[in-house]
mmCIF file of C-alpha atoms in Angstrom:
data_model
loop_
_atom_site.group_PDB
_atom_site.id
_atom_site.type_symbol
_atom_site.label_atom_id
_atom_site.label_comp_id
_atom_site.label_asym_id
_atom_site.label_seq_id
_atom_site.Cartn_x
_atom_site.Cartn_y
_atom_site.Cartn_z
ATOM 1 C CA MET R 9 37.009 -19.380 19.586
ATOM 2 C CA LYS R 10 33.987 -17.231 19.002
ATOM 3 C CA LYS R 11 33.091 -16.584 15.417
ATOM 4 C CA LYS R 12 33.227 -12.944 14.444
ATOM 5 C CA PHE R 13 30.316 -11.591 12.454
ATOM 6 C CA LEU R 14 31.588 -8.918 10.127
ATOM 7 C CA ALA R 15 27.987 -8.110 9.264
ATOM 8 C CA LEU R 16 27.791 -6.206 12.528
ATOM 9 C CA ILE R 17 30.051 -3.498 11.189
ATOM 10 C CA LEU R 18 28.332 -2.910 7.896
ATOM 11 C CA SER R 19 27.969 0.649 6.774
ATOM 12 C CA VAL R 20 25.176 1.436 4.342
ATOM 13 C CA ALA R 21 23.253 4.513 3.366
ATOM 14 C CA LEU R 22 19.765 5.122 2.062
ATOM 15 C CA ILE R 23 18.736 8.467 0.634
ATOM 16 C CA CYS R 24 15.094 9.139 -0.176
ATOM 17 C CA SER R 25 14.143 12.090 -2.306
ATOM 18 C CA MET R 26 10.460 12.786 -2.049
ATOM 19 C CA ALA R 27 7.734 14.103 -4.292
ATOM 20 C CA GLY R 28 4.219 15.036 -3.295
ATOM 21 C CA VAL R 29 1.751 14.038 -5.979
ATOM 22 C CA GLY R 30 -1.585 15.822 -6.214
ATOM 23 C CA THR R 31 -4.142 13.405 -7.635
ATOM 24 C CA MET R 32 -7.232 15.020 -9.179
ATOM 25 C CA ALA R 33 -9.433 11.997 -8.606
ATOM 26 C CA TRP R 34 -12.670 13.948 -8.353
ATOM 27 C CA PHE R 35 -12.047 15.848 -11.569
ATOM 28 C CA THR R 36 -9.886 13.605 -13.730
ATOM 29 C CA SER R 37 -10.665 9.990 -12.855
ATOM 30 C CA GLN R 38 -7.554 9.307 -10.772
ATOM 31 C CA SER R 39 -4.999 10.704 -13.235
ATOM 32 C CA LYS R 40 -1.924 12.333 -11.771
ATOM 33 C CA SER R 41 -1.921 16.100 -11.797
ATOM 34 C CA GLU R 42 0.873 18.525 -12.494
ATOM 35 C CA ASN R 43 -0.595 21.479 -10.613
ATOM 36 C CA ASN R 44 -3.738 21.537 -12.760
ATOM 37 C CA THR R 45 -5.945 24.567 -12.269
ATOM 38 C CA PHE R 46 -9.745 24.520 -12.232
ATOM 39 C CA SER R 47 -12.352 27.116 -11.470
ATOM 40 C CA THR R 48 -12.711 25.562 -8.045
ATOM 41 C CA GLY R 49 -9.024 25.924 -7.208
ATOM 42 C CA THR R 50 -5.855 23.857 -7.226
ATOM 43 C CA LEU R 51 -4.939 20.671 -5.440
ATOM 44 C CA THR R 52 -1.198 20.671 -4.803
ATOM 45 C CA LEU R 53 0.648 18.652 -2.204
ATOM 46 C CA GLY R 54 4.096 19.979 -1.484
ATOM 47 C CA GLY R 55 6.446 20.472 1.403
ATOM 48 C CA VAL R 56 8.731 22.815 3.247
ATOM 49 C CA ILE R 57 12.367 22.799 2.120
ATOM 50 C CA ASN R 58 14.869 25.070 3.861
ATOM 51 C CA GLY R 59 12.022 27.064 5.334
ATOM 52 C CA GLU R 60 10.330 27.692 1.988
ATOM 53 C CA ASP R 61 7.161 26.220 0.483
ATOM 54 C CA ASP R 62 7.849 23.900 -2.445
ATOM 55 C CA LYS R 63 5.192 22.635 -4.838
ATOM 56 C CA GLU R 64 5.049 18.867 -5.421
ATOM 57 C CA HIS R 65 8.268 18.138 -3.536
ATOM 58 C CA PHE R 66 9.323 17.818 0.060
ATOM 59 C CA ALA R 67 12.690 17.539 1.707
ATOM 60 C CA SER R 68 14.938 14.517 1.163
ATOM 61 C CA VAL R 69 16.057 12.365 4.061
ATOM 62 C CA SER R 70 19.259 10.365 4.461
ATOM 63 C CA PHE R 71 20.097 7.306 6.590
ATOM 64 C CA GLU R 72 23.816 6.624 6.961
ATOM 65 C CA ASP R 73 26.044 4.053 8.689
ATOM 66 C CA MET R 74 23.232 1.572 9.259
ATOM 67 C CA GLU R 75 24.072 -1.785 10.852
ATOM 68 C CA PRO R 76 22.163 -5.098 10.886
ATOM 69 C CA GLY R 77 19.892 -5.572 13.877
ATOM 70 C CA GLU R 78 20.436 -2.033 15.084
ATOM 71 C CA PRO R 79 17.340 -0.552 16.760
ATOM 72 C CA PRO R 80 15.447 1.888 14.550
ATOM 73 C CA GLN R 81 17.297 4.885 15.896
ATOM 74 C CA LYS R 82 17.826 6.218 12.386
ATOM 75 C CA ILE R 83 14.840 8.531 12.454
ATOM 76 C CA GLN R 84 14.312 11.324 9.973
ATOM 77 C CA GLU R 85 11.397 13.643 9.446
ATOM 78 C CA THR R 86 10.109 15.885 6.712
ATOM 79 C CA VAL R 87 7.130 18.203 6.347
ATOM 80 C CA LEU R 88 4.176 17.781 3.991
ATOM 81 C CA LYS R 89 2.150 20.892 3.231
ATOM 82 C CA ASN R 90 -1.020 21.793 1.376
ATOM 83 C CA VAL R 91 0.329 24.537 -0.893
ATOM 84 C CA GLY R 92 -2.805 24.677 -3.065
ATOM 85 C CA SER R 93 -6.221 26.215 -2.475
ATOM 86 C CA LEU R 94 -8.352 23.078 -1.970
ATOM 87 C CA PRO R 95 -8.617 20.871 1.131
ATOM 88 C CA PHE R 96 -7.556 17.277 0.501
ATOM 89 C CA TYR R 97 -6.845 13.947 2.121
ATOM 90 C CA LEU R 98 -3.733 11.741 2.002
ATOM 91 C CA TYR R 99 -4.241 8.069 1.202
ATOM 92 C CA ARG R 100 -1.151 6.363 -0.254
ATOM 93 C CA ILE R 101 2.657 6.238 -0.239
ATOM 94 C CA THR R 102 4.940 4.345 -2.632
ATOM 95 C CA ALA R 103 8.663 3.972 -3.323
ATOM 96 C CA SER R 104 10.188 3.879 -6.790
ATOM 97 C CA SER R 105 13.293 4.597 -8.866
ATOM 98 C CA LEU R 106 15.843 2.826 -6.720
ATOM 99 C CA GLU R 107 19.241 3.863 -8.024
ATOM 100 C CA ASP R 108 22.510 1.948 -8.076
ATOM 101 C CA ASP R 109 25.637 3.760 -6.895
ATOM 102 C CA PRO R 110 28.128 3.578 -9.813
ATOM 103 C CA ASN R 111 31.025 3.864 -7.366
ATOM 104 C CA THR R 112 30.469 0.369 -5.950
ATOM 105 C CA ASP R 113 31.020 -3.007 -7.621
ATOM 106 C CA GLN R 114 27.705 -4.490 -6.502
ATOM 107 C CA ASN R 115 24.107 -3.733 -7.349
ATOM 108 C CA ASP R 116 23.220 -1.431 -4.476
ATOM 109 C CA THR R 117 19.475 -1.760 -5.073
ATOM 110 C CA ILE R 118 19.578 -5.143 -3.298
ATOM 111 C CA LEU R 119 19.506 -3.101 -0.101
ATOM 112 C CA ASP R 120 15.748 -2.703 -0.377
ATOM 113 C CA ASN R 121 15.349 -6.403 0.495
ATOM 114 C CA VAL R 122 16.930 -5.977 3.952
ATOM 115 C CA LEU R 123 15.868 -2.429 4.747
ATOM 116 C CA ASN R 124 12.754 -2.051 6.880
ATOM 117 C CA VAL R 125 10.885 1.203 7.268
ATOM 118 C CA LYS R 126 8.146 2.540 9.502
ATOM 119 C CA ILE R 127 6.436 5.696 8.304
ATOM 120 C CA THR R 128 4.075 7.866 10.318
ATOM 121 C CA ILE R 129 2.210 11.033 9.377
ATOM 122 C CA ASP R 130 1.184 13.139 12.367
ATOM 123 C CA GLN R 131 1.842 10.110 14.603
ATOM 124 C CA GLU R 132 -0.456 7.845 12.562
ATOM 125 C CA VAL R 133 1.316 4.772 11.181
ATOM 126 C CA VAL R 134 0.810 4.644 7.409
ATOM 127 C CA TYR R 135 3.308 1.895 6.508
ATOM 128 C CA GLU R 136 5.437 -0.705 8.261
ATOM 129 C CA GLY R 137 7.446 -3.284 6.311
ATOM 130 C CA LYS R 138 10.304 -3.795 3.892
ATOM 131 C CA LEU R 139 11.281 -1.022 1.515
ATOM 132 C CA SER R 140 11.059 -3.558 -1.328
ATOM 133 C CA GLN R 141 7.340 -4.008 -0.574
ATOM 134 C CA LEU R 142 6.530 -0.309 -0.700
ATOM 135 C CA VAL R 143 5.858 -0.382 -4.441
ATOM 136 C CA SER R 144 2.736 0.452 -6.415
ATOM 137 C CA GLN R 145 1.943 -3.211 -7.202
ATOM 138 C CA ASN R 146 1.837 -3.909 -3.469
ATOM 139 C CA GLY R 147 -0.514 -1.081 -2.646
ATOM 140 C CA GLY R 148 0.951 1.356 -0.160
ATOM 141 C CA TYR R 149 -2.565 2.511 0.781
ATOM 142 C CA PHE R 150 -3.449 3.625 4.278
ATOM 143 C CA ASP R 151 -6.571 4.791 6.085
ATOM 144 C CA PRO R 152 -7.108 8.285 4.668
ATOM 145 C CA ILE R 153 -5.951 11.312 6.636
ATOM 146 C CA TYR R 154 -8.754 13.763 5.924
ATOM 147 C CA ASP R 155 -9.365 17.469 5.790
ATOM 148 C CA ILE R 156 -5.906 18.908 5.250
ATOM 149 C CA GLN R 157 -6.714 22.558 4.663
ATOM 150 C CA PRO R 158 -4.682 25.031 2.561
ATOM 151 C CA SER R 159 -1.435 25.911 4.382
ATOM 152 C CA ASP R 160 -1.820 22.979 6.796
ATOM 153 C CA GLU R 161 1.391 21.069 7.522
ATOM 154 C CA LYS R 162 1.834 17.407 8.459
ATOM 155 C CA THR R 163 5.051 15.946 9.840
ATOM 156 C CA MET R 164 6.122 12.670 8.250
ATOM 157 C CA VAL R 165 8.555 10.580 10.305
ATOM 158 C CA ILE R 166 10.568 7.735 8.767
ATOM 159 C CA GLU R 167 12.354 5.090 10.828
ATOM 160 C CA ALA R 168 14.703 2.681 9.055
ATOM 161 C CA PHE R 169 16.657 -0.372 10.177
ATOM 162 C CA MET R 170 18.316 -3.427 8.629
ATOM 163 C CA ASP R 171 17.458 -7.103 9.025
ATOM 164 C CA GLU R 172 19.558 -8.868 11.647
ATOM 165 C CA ASN R 173 20.580 -11.517 9.102
ATOM 166 C CA ALA R 174 21.996 -9.057 6.557
ATOM 167 C CA ASN R 175 25.456 -10.342 5.614
ATOM 168 C CA ASN R 176 28.664 -8.900 4.231
ATOM 169 C CA GLN R 177 27.366 -8.501 0.675
ATOM 170 C CA TYR R 178 25.582 -5.355 1.882
ATOM 171 C CA GLN R 179 28.684 -3.715 3.342
ATOM 172 C CA GLY R 180 29.436 -0.238 2.047
ATOM 173 C CA LEU R 181 26.417 -0.062 -0.248
ATOM 174 C CA LYS R 182 24.485 3.100 -0.971
ATOM 175 C CA THR R 183 21.206 3.538 -2.792
ATOM 176 C CA LYS R 184 18.620 6.193 -3.514
ATOM 177 C CA CYS R 185 14.879 5.980 -3.980
ATOM 178 C CA ASP R 186 11.905 8.242 -4.541
ATOM 179 C CA LEU R 187 8.944 8.296 -2.181
ATOM 180 C CA THR R 188 5.620 9.569 -3.468
ATOM 181 C CA VAL R 189 2.730 10.602 -1.231
ATOM 182 C CA TYR R 190 -0.697 10.769 -2.869
ATOM 183 C CA ALA R 191 -3.478 13.244 -2.139
ATOM 184 C CA SER R 192 -7.031 13.605 -3.386
ATOM 185 C CA GLN R 193 -9.698 16.267 -3.060
ATOM 186 C CA ASN R 194 -11.794 15.994 0.100
ATOM 187 C CA ASP R 195 -15.014 15.383 -1.839
ATOM 188 C CA SER R 196 -13.688 12.557 -4.011
ATOM 189 C CA PRO R 197 -15.158 9.188 -2.974
ATOM 190 C CA ILE R 198 -13.163 6.384 -1.378
ATOM 191 C CA THR R 199 -13.635 2.901 -2.854
ATOM 192 C CA GLY R 200 -16.305 1.215 -0.782
ATOM 193 C CA GLU R 201 -18.191 4.417 -0.012
ATOM 194 C CA PRO R 202 -21.048 5.039 0.177
ATOM 195 C CA THR R 203 -22.558 1.690 1.112
ATOM 196 C CA GLY R 204 -24.233 0.135 -1.922
ATOM 197 C CA ARG R 205 -22.086 1.876 -4.548
ATOM 198 C CA GLU R 206 -20.528 -0.629 -6.961
ATOM 199 C CA VAL R 207 -16.831 -0.165 -7.729
ATOM 200 C CA ASP R 208 -14.827 -1.706 -10.575
ATOM 201 C CA MET R 209 -11.868 -3.368 -8.859
ATOM 202 C CA GLY R 210 -10.127 -4.305 -12.121
ATOM 203 C CA SER R 211 -9.878 -7.246 -14.488
ATOM 204 C CA THR R 212 -7.609 -9.914 -15.958
ATOM 205 C CA SER R 213 -8.031 -12.117 -19.029
ATOM 206 C CA LEU R 214 -9.865 -14.643 -16.798
ATOM 207 C CA PHE R 215 -12.121 -12.503 -14.622
ATOM 208 C CA SER R 216 -13.239 -9.065 -13.505
ATOM 209 C CA VAL R 217 -14.358 -8.059 -10.020
ATOM 210 C CA THR R 218 -16.905 -5.545 -8.764
ATOM 211 C CA GLY R 219 -16.911 -4.561 -5.102
ATOM 212 C CA TYR R 220 -19.642 -3.107 -2.925
ATOM 213 C CA ASN R 221 -20.580 -2.821 0.731
ATOM 214 C CA ASN R 222 -23.911 -3.556 2.321
ATOM 215 C CA GLU R 223 -24.828 -3.132 5.962
ATOM 216 C CA ASP R 224 -23.076 -6.249 7.233
ATOM 217 C CA TYR R 225 -20.714 -7.454 4.497
ATOM 218 C CA VAL R 226 -17.955 -6.478 2.118
ATOM 219 C CA ASN R 227 -18.799 -8.121 -1.222
ATOM 220 C CA PHE R 228 -16.516 -8.959 -4.150
ATOM 221 C CA ASP R 229 -18.526 -10.090 -7.179
ATOM 222 C CA TRP R 230 -16.478 -12.092 -9.719
ATOM 223 C CA ASP R 231 -17.393 -12.275 -13.404
ATOM 224 C CA TRP R 232 -15.537 -15.176 -15.045
ATOM 225 C CA ASP R 233 -14.676 -15.611 -18.723
ATOM 226 C CA PRO R 234 -15.922 -18.137 -19.691
ATOM 227 C CA ASP R 235 -18.798 -18.044 -17.241
ATOM 228 C CA ASP R 236 -20.216 -20.973 -15.250
ATOM 229 C CA SER R 237 -17.098 -23.111 -15.274
ATOM 230 C CA VAL R 238 -17.224 -26.321 -13.268
ATOM 231 C CA ARG R 239 -14.195 -25.215 -11.309
ATOM 232 C CA GLU R 240 -13.094 -21.872 -9.870
ATOM 233 C CA GLU R 241 -10.392 -20.851 -7.426
ATOM 234 C CA TYR R 242 -10.323 -17.583 -5.498
ATOM 235 C CA ILE R 243 -7.457 -16.199 -3.412
ATOM 236 C CA LEU R 244 -7.800 -12.968 -1.454
ATOM 237 C CA LYS R 245 -4.847 -11.343 0.308
ATOM 238 C CA ILE R 246 -5.650 -8.676 2.865
ATOM 239 C CA LYS R 247 -3.395 -6.289 4.743
ATOM 240 C CA HIS R 248 -3.541 -2.977 6.556
ATOM 241 C CA GLU R 249 -0.656 -0.517 6.257
ATOM 242 C CA THR R 250 1.925 -3.313 6.108
ATOM 243 C CA GLY R 251 4.195 -4.834 3.495
ATOM 244 C CA ASP R 252 3.134 -8.454 4.028
ATOM 245 C CA ALA R 253 -0.400 -9.762 3.705
ATOM 246 C CA THR R 254 -1.774 -10.547 7.164
ATOM 247 C CA THR R 255 -4.853 -12.485 6.019
ATOM 248 C CA VAL R 256 -5.009 -14.956 3.124
ATOM 249 C CA THR R 257 -8.205 -16.770 2.195
ATOM 250 C CA TYR R 258 -8.580 -19.534 -0.389
ATOM 251 C CA GLU R 259 -11.995 -20.439 -1.758
ATOM 252 C CA ALA R 260 -12.668 -23.062 -4.432
ATOM 253 C CA ARG R 261 -15.749 -24.460 -6.132
ATOM 254 C CA ILE R 262 -15.710 -27.780 -7.993
ATOM 255 C CA TRP R 263 -19.181 -28.595 -9.268
ATOM 256 C CA TRP R 264 -21.425 -28.290 -6.204
ATOM 257 C CA LYS R 265 -18.696 -28.642 -3.593
ATOM 258 C CA ASN R 266 -16.819 -25.796 -1.918
ATOM 259 C CA SER R 267 -13.483 -25.933 -0.139
ATOM 260 C CA GLU R 268 -11.943 -23.214 1.987
ATOM 261 C CA TRP R 269 -9.045 -22.295 4.213
ATOM 262 C CA VAL R 270 -8.168 -19.040 5.949
ATOM 263 C CA TYR R 271 -4.857 -17.906 7.434
ATOM 264 C CA SER R 272 -5.169 -14.711 9.435
ATOM 265 C CA LEU R 273 -3.194 -12.631 11.902
ATOM 266 C CA ASP R 274 -6.131 -10.212 12.014
ATOM 267 C CA GLY R 275 -8.702 -12.403 13.741
ATOM 268 C CA LEU R 276 -10.685 -13.479 10.670
ATOM 269 C CA ASN R 277 -11.724 -17.129 10.364
ATOM 270 C CA GLU R 278 -13.660 -19.381 8.001
ATOM 271 C CA SER R 279 -17.015 -18.462 9.517
ATOM 272 C CA ASP R 280 -16.394 -14.809 8.578
ATOM 273 C CA ILE R 281 -15.828 -15.444 4.854
ATOM 274 C CA GLU R 282 -18.272 -17.081 2.475
ATOM 275 C CA LEU R 283 -18.337 -18.004 -1.219
ATOM 276 C CA LEU R 284 -21.830 -17.664 -2.702
ATOM 277 C CA LYS R 285 -21.739 -20.271 -5.464
ATOM 278 C CA GLY R 286 -24.514 -19.023 -7.717
ATOM 279 C CA PRO R 287 -23.497 -15.382 -8.176
ATOM 280 C CA ASP R 288 -19.752 -16.038 -7.564
ATOM 281 C CA ILE R 289 -19.555 -13.541 -4.729
ATOM 282 C CA ILE R 290 -17.061 -13.672 -1.882
ATOM 283 C CA ARG R 291 -18.420 -11.797 1.102
ATOM 284 C CA ILE R 292 -16.687 -10.967 4.377
ATOM 285 C CA LYS R 293 -18.316 -9.860 7.610
ATOM 286 C CA LYS R 294 -17.465 -6.254 8.404
ATOM 287 C CA SER R 295 -17.572 -7.086 12.095
ATOM 288 C CA ALA R 296 -14.703 -9.553 11.625
ATOM 289 C CA PHE R 297 -12.151 -6.839 10.856
ATOM 290 C CA PRO R 298 -10.237 -5.154 13.692
ATOM 291 C CA SER R 299 -12.199 -2.226 15.111
ATOM 292 C CA THR R 300 -9.271 0.138 14.530
ATOM 293 C CA TRP R 301 -9.357 -0.397 10.766
ATOM 294 C CA GLU R 302 -11.239 2.094 8.612
ATOM 295 C CA GLY R 303 -10.516 -0.065 5.576
ATOM 296 C CA PHE R 304 -7.977 -2.504 4.166
ATOM 297 C CA GLU R 305 -5.912 -3.362 1.100
ATOM 298 C CA VAL R 306 -7.048 -6.352 -0.939
ATOM 299 C CA GLU R 307 -5.388 -8.339 -3.753
ATOM 300 C CA LEU R 308 -7.646 -10.587 -5.868
ATOM 301 C CA THR R 309 -6.293 -13.733 -7.564
ATOM 302 C CA GLY R 310 -8.013 -16.566 -9.395
ATOM 303 C CA ARG R 311 -8.119 -19.241 -12.061
ATOM 304 C CA GLN R 312 -10.553 -21.878 -13.341
ATOM 305 C CA SER R 313 -8.375 -24.725 -14.610
ATOM 306 C CA PHE R 314 -5.460 -26.587 -13.048
ATOM 307 C CA PHE R 315 -3.655 -25.909 -16.308
ATOM 308 C CA GLU R 316 -4.052 -22.125 -16.126
ATOM 309 C CA GLU R 317 -1.684 -19.733 -14.443
ATOM 310 C CA TYR R 318 -3.172 -17.708 -11.610
ATOM 311 C CA GLU R 319 -3.984 -14.133 -12.606
ATOM 312 C CA THR R 320 -4.101 -11.221 -10.183
ATOM 313 C CA ILE R 321 -5.678 -7.814 -9.706
ATOM 314 C CA ASN R 322 -3.143 -5.812 -7.695
ATOM 315 C CA TYR R 323 -3.916 -4.313 -4.325
ATOM 316 C CA ASN R 324 -6.740 -1.778 -4.018
ATOM 317 C CA TYR R 325 -7.910 0.065 -0.933
ATOM 318 C CA TRP R 326 -11.389 -0.811 0.331
ATOM 319 C CA SER R 327 -13.301 1.216 2.916
ATOM 320 C CA LEU R 328 -15.397 -0.628 5.484
ATOM 321 C CA ASP R 329 -17.761 2.378 5.608
ATOM 322 C CA ARG R 330 -18.804 1.509 9.134
ATOM 323 C CA ASP R 331 -20.303 4.890 10.031
#
C-alpha cells in the first residue's frame, strides 16, 4: 500500500504588507526618513495603491492555498514609485514583523522557515531564498538600481513556494509580514566607492574592521583589541542577492603560521584570498568575483582565543567599483 502524504494538501497563506522607506543617507548619515524636507527637495519612495500614489507604502500582496513542492506559480506584483522630487536608487529589501494568526492553535510564524521567495524589480533579481533569511541581520542588499527619477515606477514581482519537505504541522497556517524597500539619494556614496575611500564596516568588543578598494583588491583591515595577539581567526561569509552565504573563507594566524580554507559556489579559491599577517588585512582579488556582480554582501566574524566566543559584524554591502 502506498503511503499517503497529507502534506501535499496543505493550505497556507502569506500576506505581505509593504512599506517604502526613504533613507536620507546623503543628508542624515543613513537614518530613516519620514518624508523629511530639505531645500534640495524630498526623497520619498512610495507606491501605487488602487490607482493612486501613496507615500511610503505600496500595495499588499497575498499568497493563498500554497502546497509543498508546488512550482512557484503564486506570483504577485506591486508597483514602487518615486513620489518625491529627488532621483534615487534602490539598494535593499528586508522582511519584519511576522504576525501569528490568533485563530489557529499553532505559531503561524514558523511558516517563514519553509517559505521561499524570489523577488525581482524591473526583471532584475534582488533576492532569492527563504523568507526567514530576509531579515536585517542577514543583509537583504542587492546591486543598486540607479537613477529612479521623480514619478518613475518600478514593478516588483514576488514569487513564493513551499519546501517539498514541509509536513502537516504547517497545514492551515496563515501569517503576515512587512516588507521594506530602501532607497537613497542618487549622489550618496555606496560602500566601496570610490576606490581608495576607507569605510567603517563596524565593530565588536574584539575587533573593528575598515574596508577599502584598490585597483586589484577588496581589502578588509582588522583592528584587534588587544592588538598583536599570537592567535587570530577570521571568517568571511559572502553572498549576492541570496539568503544563504555562497562563499565562506576561514583564515587563521598562530604565531608565524597561517592556515586557510575556502568553500565557494562563486568560483573563488584559496589563491584569490590572502591574509596579510603584519597589518591584519584580508584581501580578495576583484577579478575572482563573477563578472555579473557589481558588489556583494559580506559578514565578518572573528576571535583570538579558543576560549572566546566568535563575534560578528552583520552583513554589509560592498561595491567592487570595477569601472
